[in-house]
PDB file of C-alpha atoms in Angstrom:
ATOM      1  CA  MET A   1     -50.427 162.324 179.607  1.00  0.00           C
ATOM      2  CA  ALA A   2     -50.885 165.716 181.218  1.00  0.00           C
ATOM      3  CA  ASP A   3     -48.321 167.015 183.676  1.00  0.00           C
ATOM      4  CA  PHE A   4     -47.287 170.270 185.286  1.00  0.00           C
ATOM      5  CA  GLY A   5     -45.317 173.106 183.767  1.00  0.00           C
ATOM      6  CA  MET A   6     -46.197 174.722 180.461  1.00  0.00           C
ATOM      7  CA  GLY A   7     -49.134 172.413 179.793  1.00  0.00           C
ATOM      8  CA  PRO A   8     -47.217 169.323 178.668  1.00  0.00           C
ATOM      9  CA  TYR A   9     -49.274 166.639 176.956  1.00  0.00           C
ATOM     10  CA  GLY A  10     -47.101 164.791 174.429  1.00  0.00           C
ATOM     11  CA  TRP A  11     -44.209 162.442 175.184  1.00  0.00           C
ATOM     12  CA  LEU A  12     -42.015 160.300 172.969  1.00  0.00           C
ATOM     13  CA  ARG A  13     -40.907 156.884 174.115  1.00  0.00           C
ATOM     14  CA  LYS A  14     -38.499 155.082 171.833  1.00  0.00           C
ATOM     15  CA  THR A  15     -39.237 151.563 170.603  1.00  0.00           C
ATOM     16  CA  GLY A  16     -38.099 149.040 173.177  1.00  0.00           C
ATOM     17  CA  GLU A  17     -38.282 151.475 176.098  1.00  0.00           C
ATOM     18  CA  PRO A  18     -40.620 149.741 178.570  1.00  0.00           C
ATOM     19  CA  PRO A  19     -43.698 151.344 180.125  1.00  0.00           C
ATOM     20  CA  PRO A  20     -44.533 153.110 182.335  1.00  0.00           C
ATOM     21  CA  ALA A  21     -41.727 155.430 181.173  1.00  0.00           C
ATOM     22  CA  VAL A  22     -43.078 158.112 178.853  1.00  0.00           C
ATOM     23  CA  GLY A  23     -39.819 159.508 177.482  1.00  0.00           C
ATOM     24  CA  PRO A  24     -39.030 163.165 176.888  1.00  0.00           C
ATOM     25  CA  ASN A  25     -41.768 165.768 176.534  1.00  0.00           C
ATOM     26  CA  ILE A  26     -42.245 166.817 172.908  1.00  0.00           C
ATOM     27  CA  ALA A  27     -45.571 168.701 172.950  1.00  0.00           C
ATOM     28  CA  ASP A  28     -46.985 171.321 175.290  1.00  0.00           C
ATOM     29  CA  SER A  29     -49.439 174.201 175.364  1.00  0.00           C
ATOM     30  CA  VAL A  30     -46.771 176.672 174.270  1.00  0.00           C
ATOM     31  CA  GLY A  31     -45.305 174.993 171.190  1.00  0.00           C
ATOM     32  CA  GLY A  32     -47.625 172.128 170.284  1.00  0.00           C
ATOM     33  CA  PHE A  33     -46.320 169.052 168.522  1.00  0.00           C
ATOM     34  CA  PRO A  34     -43.214 169.376 166.326  1.00  0.00           C
ATOM     35  CA  ALA A  35     -44.056 169.948 162.644  1.00  0.00           C
ATOM     36  CA  GLU A  36     -42.925 166.468 161.564  1.00  0.00           C
ATOM     37  CA  PHE A  37     -45.903 164.919 163.396  1.00  0.00           C
ATOM     38  CA  LEU A  38     -48.346 166.821 161.135  1.00  0.00           C
ATOM     39  CA  VAL A  39     -50.742 167.490 164.029  1.00  0.00           C
ATOM     40  CA  PRO A  40     -53.397 170.055 163.071  1.00  0.00           C
ATOM     41  CA  LYS A  41     -53.381 173.297 165.076  1.00  0.00           C
ATOM     42  CA  GLU A  42     -56.956 172.614 166.197  1.00  0.00           C
ATOM     43  CA  LEU A  43     -55.912 169.318 167.806  1.00  0.00           C
ATOM     44  CA  ASP A  44     -52.939 170.983 169.501  1.00  0.00           C
ATOM     45  CA  ALA A  45     -55.311 173.681 170.816  1.00  0.00           C
ATOM     46  CA  ASP A  46     -57.703 171.034 172.160  1.00  0.00           C
ATOM     47  CA  PHE A  47     -54.807 169.253 173.897  1.00  0.00           C
ATOM     48  CA  ALA A  48     -53.704 172.599 175.392  1.00  0.00           C
ATOM     49  CA  LYS A  49     -57.193 173.257 176.818  1.00  0.00           C
ATOM     50  CA  TRP A  50     -57.289 169.741 178.235  1.00  0.00           C
ATOM     51  CA  ALA A  51     -53.852 170.141 179.882  1.00  0.00           C
ATOM     52  CA  ALA A  52     -54.829 173.560 181.291  1.00  0.00           C
ATOM     53  CA  ALA A  53     -57.941 172.045 182.878  1.00  0.00           C
ATOM     54  CA  PHE A  54     -55.718 169.519 184.638  1.00  0.00           C
ATOM     55  CA  GLU A  55     -53.236 172.083 185.934  1.00  0.00           C
ATOM     56  CA  SER A  56     -55.922 174.445 187.176  1.00  0.00           C
ATOM     57  CA  GLY A  57     -58.368 171.952 188.637  1.00  0.00           C
ATOM     58  CA  TYR A  58     -56.960 168.511 189.439  1.00  0.00           C
ATOM     59  CA  ASP A  59     -56.818 169.238 193.173  1.00  0.00           C
ATOM     60  CA  LYS A  60     -60.368 170.580 193.476  1.00  0.00           C
ATOM     61  CA  ASP A  61     -63.105 168.437 195.008  1.00  0.00           C
ATOM     62  CA  ALA A  62     -65.364 169.123 192.031  1.00  0.00           C
ATOM     63  CA  PHE A  63     -62.811 168.003 189.404  1.00  0.00           C
ATOM     64  CA  ASP A  64     -64.541 165.502 187.142  1.00  0.00           C
ATOM     65  CA  TRP A  65     -61.878 162.841 186.604  1.00  0.00           C
ATOM     66  CA  LEU A  66     -64.161 160.606 184.542  1.00  0.00           C
ATOM     67  CA  LYS A  67     -65.003 163.378 182.086  1.00  0.00           C
ATOM     68  CA  TRP A  68     -61.427 164.686 181.948  1.00  0.00           C
ATOM     69  CA  ASN A  69     -59.944 161.238 181.267  1.00  0.00           C
ATOM     70  CA  ALA A  70     -62.633 160.552 178.634  1.00  0.00           C
ATOM     71  CA  GLN A  71     -61.624 163.776 176.896  1.00  0.00           C
ATOM     72  CA  GLY A  72     -57.964 162.754 177.051  1.00  0.00           C
ATOM     73  CA  ILE A  73     -58.713 159.344 175.569  1.00  0.00           C
ATOM     74  CA  GLU A  74     -60.700 160.979 172.746  1.00  0.00           C
ATOM     75  CA  LEU A  75     -57.807 163.376 172.076  1.00  0.00           C
ATOM     76  CA  ALA A  76     -55.420 160.420 171.970  1.00  0.00           C
ATOM     77  CA  ALA A  77     -57.729 158.680 169.467  1.00  0.00           C
ATOM     78  CA  ARG A  78     -57.755 161.804 167.289  1.00  0.00           C
ATOM     79  CA  LEU A  79     -53.959 161.912 167.486  1.00  0.00           C
ATOM     80  CA  LYS A  80     -53.750 158.268 166.417  1.00  0.00           C
ATOM     81  CA  ARG A  81     -55.878 159.041 163.366  1.00  0.00           C
ATOM     82  CA  VAL A  82     -53.364 161.766 162.442  1.00  0.00           C
ATOM     83  CA  VAL A  83     -50.139 159.823 162.990  1.00  0.00           C
ATOM     84  CA  GLY A  84     -51.500 156.492 161.759  1.00  0.00           C
ATOM     85  CA  GLU A  85     -48.992 153.653 161.735  1.00  0.00           C
ATOM     86  CA  ARG A  86     -45.994 156.003 161.941  1.00  0.00           C
ATOM     87  CA  TYR A  87     -46.287 156.142 165.753  1.00  0.00           C
ATOM     88  CA  GLY A  88     -47.939 154.238 168.550  1.00  0.00           C
ATOM     89  CA  VAL A  89     -50.248 156.261 170.783  1.00  0.00           C
ATOM     90  CA  GLU A  90     -50.948 155.541 174.453  1.00  0.00           C
ATOM     91  CA  TYR A  91     -53.034 157.235 177.110  1.00  0.00           C
ATOM     92  CA  HIS A  92     -51.496 157.273 180.590  1.00  0.00           C
ATOM     93  CA  TYR A  93     -53.763 158.017 183.532  1.00  0.00           C
ATOM     94  CA  PRO A  94     -52.131 160.637 185.766  1.00  0.00           C
ATOM     95  CA  TYR A  95     -50.787 159.797 189.178  1.00  0.00           C
ATOM     96  CA  GLU A  96     -53.030 162.514 190.633  1.00  0.00           C
ATOM     97  CA  ASP A  97     -56.224 160.674 189.681  1.00  0.00           C
ATOM     98  CA  PRO A  98     -57.686 159.630 193.059  1.00  0.00           C
ATOM     99  CA  ARG A  99     -58.620 156.203 191.674  1.00  0.00           C
ATOM    100  CA  LYS A 100     -55.301 154.634 192.644  1.00  0.00           C
ATOM    101  CA  GLU A 101     -56.044 151.449 190.711  1.00  0.00           C
ATOM    102  CA  LEU A 102     -55.542 153.515 187.516  1.00  0.00           C
ATOM    103  CA  GLN A 103     -52.103 154.856 188.451  1.00  0.00           C
ATOM    104  CA  ASP A 104     -50.187 152.451 186.238  1.00  0.00           C
ATOM    105  CA  THR A 105     -52.919 151.956 183.671  1.00  0.00           C
ATOM    106  CA  ILE A 106     -51.896 152.585 180.077  1.00  0.00           C
ATOM    107  CA  LEU A 107     -54.395 152.420 177.239  1.00  0.00           C
ATOM    108  CA  VAL A 108     -52.969 151.589 173.830  1.00  0.00           C
ATOM    109  CA  ILE A 109     -54.911 153.556 171.238  1.00  0.00           C
ATOM    110  CA  ASP A 110     -55.495 151.650 167.995  1.00  0.00           C
TER     111      ASP A 110
END
């Protein structure tokens, strides 16, 4: 899930912690994912670009929410391929998406 600040995009929710909570931020555009997650630098860089697009454009009339969310879901799928069964991966639609029916939508990435 993207948010505001230093390009945050990765969150860690502990087992048993119910959605929609996302837990503490563990990955952002400045530091990427912690080393123990084994996330390639290229994937971190792609997440950083995706988060920057959100922060710089989410409030513009021309912001393409469909394309941006599709990119986020693809990034989440790439992350799942990296972390495998060690971690669950979810995609949370941001509150700022004007399609209010998606506000609490969480996609579990298999």
